[in-house]
Coordinates of C-alpha atoms and ligand atoms in Angstrom, one line a residue:
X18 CA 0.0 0.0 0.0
X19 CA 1.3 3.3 -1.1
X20 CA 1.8 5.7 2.3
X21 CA 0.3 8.8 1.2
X22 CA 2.3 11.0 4.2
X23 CA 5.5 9.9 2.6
X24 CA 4.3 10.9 -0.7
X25 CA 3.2 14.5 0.4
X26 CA 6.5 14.6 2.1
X27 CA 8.5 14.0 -0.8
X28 CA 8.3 17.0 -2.8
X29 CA 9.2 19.1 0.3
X30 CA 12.5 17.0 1.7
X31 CA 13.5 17.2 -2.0
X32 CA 13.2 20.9 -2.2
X33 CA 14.8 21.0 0.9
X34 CA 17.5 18.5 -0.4
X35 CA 18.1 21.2 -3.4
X36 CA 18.0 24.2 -0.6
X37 CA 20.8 22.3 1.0
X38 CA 23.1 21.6 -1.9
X39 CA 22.8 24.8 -3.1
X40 CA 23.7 26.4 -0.3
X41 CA 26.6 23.6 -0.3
X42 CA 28.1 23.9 -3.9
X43 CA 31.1 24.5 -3.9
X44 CA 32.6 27.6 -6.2
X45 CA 33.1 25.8 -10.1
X46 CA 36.2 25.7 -10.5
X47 CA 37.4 29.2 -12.1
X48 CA 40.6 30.8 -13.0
X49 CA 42.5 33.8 -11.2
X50 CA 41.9 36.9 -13.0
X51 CA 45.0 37.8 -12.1
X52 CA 46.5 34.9 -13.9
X53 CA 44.7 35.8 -17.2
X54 CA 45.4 39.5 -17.7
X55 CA 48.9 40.7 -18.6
X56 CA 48.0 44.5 -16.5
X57 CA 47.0 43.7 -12.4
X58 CA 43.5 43.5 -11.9
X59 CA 42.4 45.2 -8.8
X60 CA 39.7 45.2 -5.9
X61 CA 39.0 47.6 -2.9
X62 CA 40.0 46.7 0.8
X63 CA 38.6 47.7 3.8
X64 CA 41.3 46.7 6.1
X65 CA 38.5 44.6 8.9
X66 CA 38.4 42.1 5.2
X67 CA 41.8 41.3 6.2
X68 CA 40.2 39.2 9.4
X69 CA 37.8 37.4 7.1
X70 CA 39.2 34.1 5.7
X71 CA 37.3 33.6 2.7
X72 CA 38.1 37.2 1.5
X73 CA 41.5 36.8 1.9
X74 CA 41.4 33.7 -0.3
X75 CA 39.3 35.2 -3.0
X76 CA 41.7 37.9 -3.1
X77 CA 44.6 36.2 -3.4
X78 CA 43.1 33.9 -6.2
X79 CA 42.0 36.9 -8.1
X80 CA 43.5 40.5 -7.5
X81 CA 47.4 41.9 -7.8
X82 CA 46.4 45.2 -6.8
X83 CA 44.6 47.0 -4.2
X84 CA 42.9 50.0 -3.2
X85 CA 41.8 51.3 0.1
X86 CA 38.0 51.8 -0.1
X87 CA 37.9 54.5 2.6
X88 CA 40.5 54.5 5.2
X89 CA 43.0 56.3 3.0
X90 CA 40.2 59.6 2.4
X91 CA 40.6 62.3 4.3
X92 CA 37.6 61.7 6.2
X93 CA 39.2 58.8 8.0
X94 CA 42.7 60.2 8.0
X95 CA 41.7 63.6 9.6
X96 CA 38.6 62.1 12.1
X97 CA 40.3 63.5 14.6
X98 CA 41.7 66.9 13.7
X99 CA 44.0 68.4 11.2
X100 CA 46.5 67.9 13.6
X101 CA 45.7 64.5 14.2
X102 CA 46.4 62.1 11.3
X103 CA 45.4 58.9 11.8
X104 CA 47.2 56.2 9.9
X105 CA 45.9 52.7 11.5
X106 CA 43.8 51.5 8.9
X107 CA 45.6 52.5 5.9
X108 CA 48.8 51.3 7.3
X109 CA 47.2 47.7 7.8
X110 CA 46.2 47.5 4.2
X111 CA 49.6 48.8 3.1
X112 CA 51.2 46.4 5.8
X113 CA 48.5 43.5 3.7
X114 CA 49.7 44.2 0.7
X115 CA 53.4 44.0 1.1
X116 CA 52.5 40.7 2.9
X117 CA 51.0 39.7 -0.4
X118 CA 53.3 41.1 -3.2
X119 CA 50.2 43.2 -4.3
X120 CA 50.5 46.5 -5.5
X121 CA 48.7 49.4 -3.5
X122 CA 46.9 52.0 -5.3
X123 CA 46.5 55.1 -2.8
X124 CA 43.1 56.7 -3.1
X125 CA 42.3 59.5 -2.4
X126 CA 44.8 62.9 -1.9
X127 CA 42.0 65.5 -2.3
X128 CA 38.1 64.7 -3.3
X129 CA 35.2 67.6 -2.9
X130 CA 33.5 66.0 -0.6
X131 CA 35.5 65.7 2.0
X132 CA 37.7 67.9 4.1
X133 CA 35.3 71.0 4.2
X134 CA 34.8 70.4 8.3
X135 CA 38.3 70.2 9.0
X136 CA 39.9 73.5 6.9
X137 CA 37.1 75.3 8.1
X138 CA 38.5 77.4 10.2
X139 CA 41.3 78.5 8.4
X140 CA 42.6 81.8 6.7
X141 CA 43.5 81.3 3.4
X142 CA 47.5 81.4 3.8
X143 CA 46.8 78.9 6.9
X144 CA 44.4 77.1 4.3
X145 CA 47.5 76.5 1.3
X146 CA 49.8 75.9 4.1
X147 CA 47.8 72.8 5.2
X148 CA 46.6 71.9 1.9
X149 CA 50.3 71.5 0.8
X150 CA 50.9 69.8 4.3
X151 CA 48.3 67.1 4.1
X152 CA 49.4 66.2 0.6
X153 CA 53.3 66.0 1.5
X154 CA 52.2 63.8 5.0
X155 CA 49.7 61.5 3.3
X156 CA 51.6 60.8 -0.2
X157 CA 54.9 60.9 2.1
X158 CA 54.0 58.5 4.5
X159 CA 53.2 55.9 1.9
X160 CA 56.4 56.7 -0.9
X161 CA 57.6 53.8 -2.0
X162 CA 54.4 51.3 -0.9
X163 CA 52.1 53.1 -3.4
X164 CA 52.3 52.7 -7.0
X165 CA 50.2 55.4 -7.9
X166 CA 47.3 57.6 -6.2
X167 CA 44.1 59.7 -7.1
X168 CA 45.0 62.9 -6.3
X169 CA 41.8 64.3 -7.3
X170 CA 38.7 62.4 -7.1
X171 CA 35.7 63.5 -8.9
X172 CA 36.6 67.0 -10.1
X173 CA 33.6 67.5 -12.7
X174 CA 30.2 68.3 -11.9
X175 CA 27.5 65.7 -12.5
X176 CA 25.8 67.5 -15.5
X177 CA 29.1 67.2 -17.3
X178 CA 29.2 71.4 -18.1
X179 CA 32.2 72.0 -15.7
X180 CA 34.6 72.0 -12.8
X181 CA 32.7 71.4 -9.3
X182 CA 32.7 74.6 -7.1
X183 CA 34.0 73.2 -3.6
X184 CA 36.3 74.4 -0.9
X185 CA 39.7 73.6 -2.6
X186 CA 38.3 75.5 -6.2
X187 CA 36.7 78.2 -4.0
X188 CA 40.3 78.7 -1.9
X189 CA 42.9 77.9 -4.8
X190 CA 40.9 78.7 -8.0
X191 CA 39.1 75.8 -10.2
X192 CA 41.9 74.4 -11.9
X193 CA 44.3 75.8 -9.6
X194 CA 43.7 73.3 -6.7
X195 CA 43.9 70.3 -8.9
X196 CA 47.3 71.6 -10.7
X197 CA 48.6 72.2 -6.6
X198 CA 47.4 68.8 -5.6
X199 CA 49.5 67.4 -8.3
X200 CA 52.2 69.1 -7.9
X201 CA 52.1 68.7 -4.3
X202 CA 52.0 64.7 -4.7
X203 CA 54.8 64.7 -7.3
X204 CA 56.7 66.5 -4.7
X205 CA 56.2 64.0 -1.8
X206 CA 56.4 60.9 -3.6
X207 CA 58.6 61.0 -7.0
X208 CA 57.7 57.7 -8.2
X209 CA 54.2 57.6 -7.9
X210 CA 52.0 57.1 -11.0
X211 CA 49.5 60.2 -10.4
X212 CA 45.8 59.9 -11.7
X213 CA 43.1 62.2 -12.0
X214 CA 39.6 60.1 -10.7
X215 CA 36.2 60.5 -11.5
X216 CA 32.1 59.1 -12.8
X217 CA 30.1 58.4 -15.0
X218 CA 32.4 59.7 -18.0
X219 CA 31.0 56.7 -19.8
X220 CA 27.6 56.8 -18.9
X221 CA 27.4 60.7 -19.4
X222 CA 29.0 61.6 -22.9
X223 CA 29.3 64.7 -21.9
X224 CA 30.8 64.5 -18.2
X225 CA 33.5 62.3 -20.3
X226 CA 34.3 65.1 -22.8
X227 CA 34.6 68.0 -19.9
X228 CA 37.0 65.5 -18.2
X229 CA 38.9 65.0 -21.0
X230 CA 39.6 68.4 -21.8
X231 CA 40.8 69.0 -18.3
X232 CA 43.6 66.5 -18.3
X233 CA 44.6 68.3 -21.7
X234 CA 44.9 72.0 -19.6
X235 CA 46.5 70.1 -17.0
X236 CA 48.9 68.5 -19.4
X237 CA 49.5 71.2 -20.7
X238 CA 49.4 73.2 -18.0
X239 CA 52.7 70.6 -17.1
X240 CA 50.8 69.6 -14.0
X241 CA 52.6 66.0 -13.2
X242 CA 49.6 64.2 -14.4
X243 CA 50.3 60.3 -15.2
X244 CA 47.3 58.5 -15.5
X245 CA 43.1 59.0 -16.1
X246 CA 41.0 57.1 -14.0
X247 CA 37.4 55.9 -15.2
X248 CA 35.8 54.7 -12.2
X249 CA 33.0 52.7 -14.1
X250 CA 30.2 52.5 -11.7
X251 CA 28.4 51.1 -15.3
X252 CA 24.7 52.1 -15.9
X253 CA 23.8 49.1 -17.6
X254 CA 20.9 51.1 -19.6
X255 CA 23.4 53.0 -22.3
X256 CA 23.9 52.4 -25.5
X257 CA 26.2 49.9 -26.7
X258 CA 29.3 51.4 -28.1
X259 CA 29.2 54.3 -25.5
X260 CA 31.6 52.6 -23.6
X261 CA 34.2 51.6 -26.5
X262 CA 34.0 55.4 -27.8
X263 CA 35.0 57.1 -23.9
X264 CA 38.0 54.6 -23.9
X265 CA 39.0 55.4 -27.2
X266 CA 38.9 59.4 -26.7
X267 CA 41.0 58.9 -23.3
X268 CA 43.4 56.7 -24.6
X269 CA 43.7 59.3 -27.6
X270 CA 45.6 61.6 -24.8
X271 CA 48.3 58.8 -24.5
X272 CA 48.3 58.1 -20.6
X273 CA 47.7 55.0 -19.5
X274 CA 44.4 54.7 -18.1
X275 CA 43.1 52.2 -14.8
X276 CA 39.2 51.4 -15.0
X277 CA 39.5 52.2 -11.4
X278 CA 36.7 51.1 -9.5
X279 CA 34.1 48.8 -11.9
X280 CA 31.0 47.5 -10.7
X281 CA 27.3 47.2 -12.4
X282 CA 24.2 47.1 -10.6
X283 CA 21.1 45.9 -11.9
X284 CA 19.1 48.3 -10.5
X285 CA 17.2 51.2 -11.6
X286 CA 16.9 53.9 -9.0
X287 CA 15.5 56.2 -11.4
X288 CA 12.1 55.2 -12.4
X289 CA 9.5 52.4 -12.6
X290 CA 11.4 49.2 -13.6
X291 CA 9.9 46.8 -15.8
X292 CA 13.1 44.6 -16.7
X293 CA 13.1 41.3 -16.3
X294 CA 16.2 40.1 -14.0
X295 CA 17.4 38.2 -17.1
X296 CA 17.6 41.2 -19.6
X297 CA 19.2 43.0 -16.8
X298 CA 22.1 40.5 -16.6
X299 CA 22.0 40.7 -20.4
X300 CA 22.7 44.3 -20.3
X301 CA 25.2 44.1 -17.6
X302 CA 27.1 41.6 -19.1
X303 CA 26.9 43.0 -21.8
X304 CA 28.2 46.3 -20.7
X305 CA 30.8 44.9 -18.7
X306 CA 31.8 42.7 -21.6
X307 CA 32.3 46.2 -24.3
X308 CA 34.7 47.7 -21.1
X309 CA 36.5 44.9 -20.9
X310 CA 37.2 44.5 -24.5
X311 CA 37.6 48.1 -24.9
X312 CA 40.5 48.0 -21.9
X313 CA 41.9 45.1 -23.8
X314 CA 42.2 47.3 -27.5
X315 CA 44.6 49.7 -25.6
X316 CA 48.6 49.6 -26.1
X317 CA 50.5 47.6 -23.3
X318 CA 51.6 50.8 -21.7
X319 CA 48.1 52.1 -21.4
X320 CA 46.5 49.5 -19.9
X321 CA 47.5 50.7 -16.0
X322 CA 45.3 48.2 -14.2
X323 CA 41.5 47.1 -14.1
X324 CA 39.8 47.3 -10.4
X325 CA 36.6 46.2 -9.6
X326 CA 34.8 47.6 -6.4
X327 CA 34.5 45.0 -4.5
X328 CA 34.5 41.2 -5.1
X329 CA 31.0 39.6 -3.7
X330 CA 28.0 41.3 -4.0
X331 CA 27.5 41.6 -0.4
X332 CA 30.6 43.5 -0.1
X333 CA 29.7 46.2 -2.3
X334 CA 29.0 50.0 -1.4
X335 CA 25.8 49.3 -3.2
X336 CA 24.4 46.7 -0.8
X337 CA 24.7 48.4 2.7
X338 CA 22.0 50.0 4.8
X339 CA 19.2 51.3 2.8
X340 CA 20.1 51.2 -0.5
X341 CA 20.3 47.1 0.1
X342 CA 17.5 45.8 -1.5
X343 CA 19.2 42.0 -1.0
X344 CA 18.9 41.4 -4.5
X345 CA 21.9 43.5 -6.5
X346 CA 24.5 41.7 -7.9
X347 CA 27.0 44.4 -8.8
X348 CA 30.4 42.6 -8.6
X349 CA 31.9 39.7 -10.1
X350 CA 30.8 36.8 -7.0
X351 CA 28.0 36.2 -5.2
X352 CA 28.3 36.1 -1.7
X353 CA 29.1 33.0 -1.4
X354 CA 32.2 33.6 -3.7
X355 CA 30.7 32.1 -6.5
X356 CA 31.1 33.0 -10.0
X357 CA 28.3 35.8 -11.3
X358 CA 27.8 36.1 -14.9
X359 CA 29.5 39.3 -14.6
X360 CA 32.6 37.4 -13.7
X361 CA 32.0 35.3 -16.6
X362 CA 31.7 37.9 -18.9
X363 CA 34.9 39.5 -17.5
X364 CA 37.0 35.9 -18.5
X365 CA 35.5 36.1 -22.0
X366 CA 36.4 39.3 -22.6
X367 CA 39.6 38.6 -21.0
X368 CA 40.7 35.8 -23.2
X369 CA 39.3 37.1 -26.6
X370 CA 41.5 37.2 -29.0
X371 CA 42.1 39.9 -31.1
Ligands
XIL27 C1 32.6 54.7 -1.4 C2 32.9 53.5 -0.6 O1 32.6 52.4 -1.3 C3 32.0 53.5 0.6 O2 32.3 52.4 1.5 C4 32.3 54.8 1.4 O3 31.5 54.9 2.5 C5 31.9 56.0 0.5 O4 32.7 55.9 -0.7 N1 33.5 57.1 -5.8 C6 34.7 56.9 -5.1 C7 34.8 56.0 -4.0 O5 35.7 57.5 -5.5 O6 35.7 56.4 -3.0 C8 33.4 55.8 -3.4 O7 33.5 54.8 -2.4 C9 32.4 55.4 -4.5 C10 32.3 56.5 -5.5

């Protein structure tokens, strides 16, 4: 006689059975990225990842290169005064990566929006004087454990028409504070390769342009300017090609150029979304794909380095507090470590050949 409770119990110990192995797969086994690229490929660090085991290990699998995700800004540096530094954090990453044999890429010497509480108070010859003092401490302290820094972070406005009006621009003139900064940097640490940072100069044609033409006055200027970096926070929404013809135009300017802080969400904060979860990942991976193929097209000497922000999705910037809506997957694992499409579509484009 068939027992009817063991039938009805079937179909839930087997989906129970699939909730189990799932959560048991292990990774498919993937290669380093870092063992597939002939440039370092980068993530950011916050230095309390250090403590977390499986982290550590998906770091060292995949990445050459990192970059502090906040404790080298100025807002943790100078929490507790001007005259104050505080080093613990960054010097733990920098202490990591030495450990590793990975490269450090210092971000960030001087960024809008940060640093207005603390110069606050000064007079403006008081205001240069630790302006020029932050720069030498910060880029001096790490000389020769730094490859390269952003010096300035996000120097053009969002619309695309312009320089940002901020303390620095508002104390040392719009292109004068960037031209100090760098200046400043080259001073305090000779060797470093020095970048200027910033948005959306893919996703807004015309942010890109206004960007552009700054590192040109700065070149020509003959600030000490070594490197453009495209942060790539991807809207997955623009056109194809959009990507390919930013990369191009910057690499027309001959510097080499490090896609500095990659990741793609699939969400749409904007407006009403009717996408279906599968034509997102379509258009991420698809995005991601054209950068990667685009960073790929560049000379050797141009291709500086290619960083994503972050590793698993539950690491990213995108998934804490509020914004979280548990579902993003912005980065290249999930948070189990597994391979995301996006990290598939990073290999393929990776491995294409020319
Ligand atoms: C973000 C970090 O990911 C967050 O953890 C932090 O709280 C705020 O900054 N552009 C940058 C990065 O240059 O420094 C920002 O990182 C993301 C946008």
């Amino acid at each position: 006689m068939i027992d009817r409770r063991a039938l009805l119990a079937a179909p839930l110990a087997l989906a129970a059975c699939e909730r189990f192995a799932e959560a048991q797969t292990p990774a498919r086994a993937v290669p380093g990225l870092k063992s597939i690229t002939p440039f370092p490929v980068g993530t950011c660090i916050k230095s309390n990842q250090i403590d977390d085991p499986a982290w550590v290990d998906l770091a060292g699998k995949h990445v050459s290169q990192l970059t502090p995700e906040w404790e080298m800004k100025m807002e943790y540096i100078l929490a507790d005064g001007l005259d104050r530094p505080r080093f613990d954090g960054p010097d733990r990453i920098a202490a990591f990566a030495a450990e590793r044999g990975m490269r450090l890429h210092g971000h960030t010497l001087i960024w809008y929006a940060q640093g207005e509480e603390a110069f606050a108070h000064l007079d403006r010859a008081r205001f240069t004087a630790a302006f020029d003092a932050y720069i030498a401490t910060v880029a001096g302290r790490y000389r020769g454990k730094v490859v390269s820094w952003d010096v300035v972070n996000e120097p053009i406005t969002d619309a695309g028409d312009g320089l940002r009006d901020c303390h620095w621009s508002r104390a040392l003139g719009q292109d004068g504070y960037i031209i100090r900064a760098f200046e400043r940097a080259r001073a305090a640490d000779p060797d470093a390769v020095l970048f200027l940072n910033d948005y959306n100069l893919e996703n807004t044609p015309r942010k890109g342009a206004t960007f552009l033409k700054l590192v040109e006055r700065l070149m020509k200027a003959g600030a000490p300017i070594g490197g453009i970096g495209s942060q790539a926070h991807l809207d997955i929404e623009i056109p194809a090609g959009q990507i390919r013809t930013f990369i191009r135009n910057a690499a027309s300017l001959g510097l080499p150029i490090h896609i500095s802080e990659l990741d793609a969400s699939l969400r749409s904060d904007r407006r009403v979304d009717l996408r279906s979860r599968e034509q997102r990942l379509a258009q991420q991976t698809g995005r991601v794909g054209e950068l990667v193929e685009a960073f790929m097209a560049l000379p050797a000497s141009q291709r500086f380095a290619f960083t994503v922000w972050g590793l698993r999705d539950t690491d990213s910037w995108l998934r804490q507090g509020e914004r979280d809506d548990g579902q993003d997957q912005p980065l290249p694992f999930d948070a189990g470590g597994r391979p995301n499409p996006m990290f598939d579509a990073m290999v393929a484009g990776f491995t294409k050949r020319a």
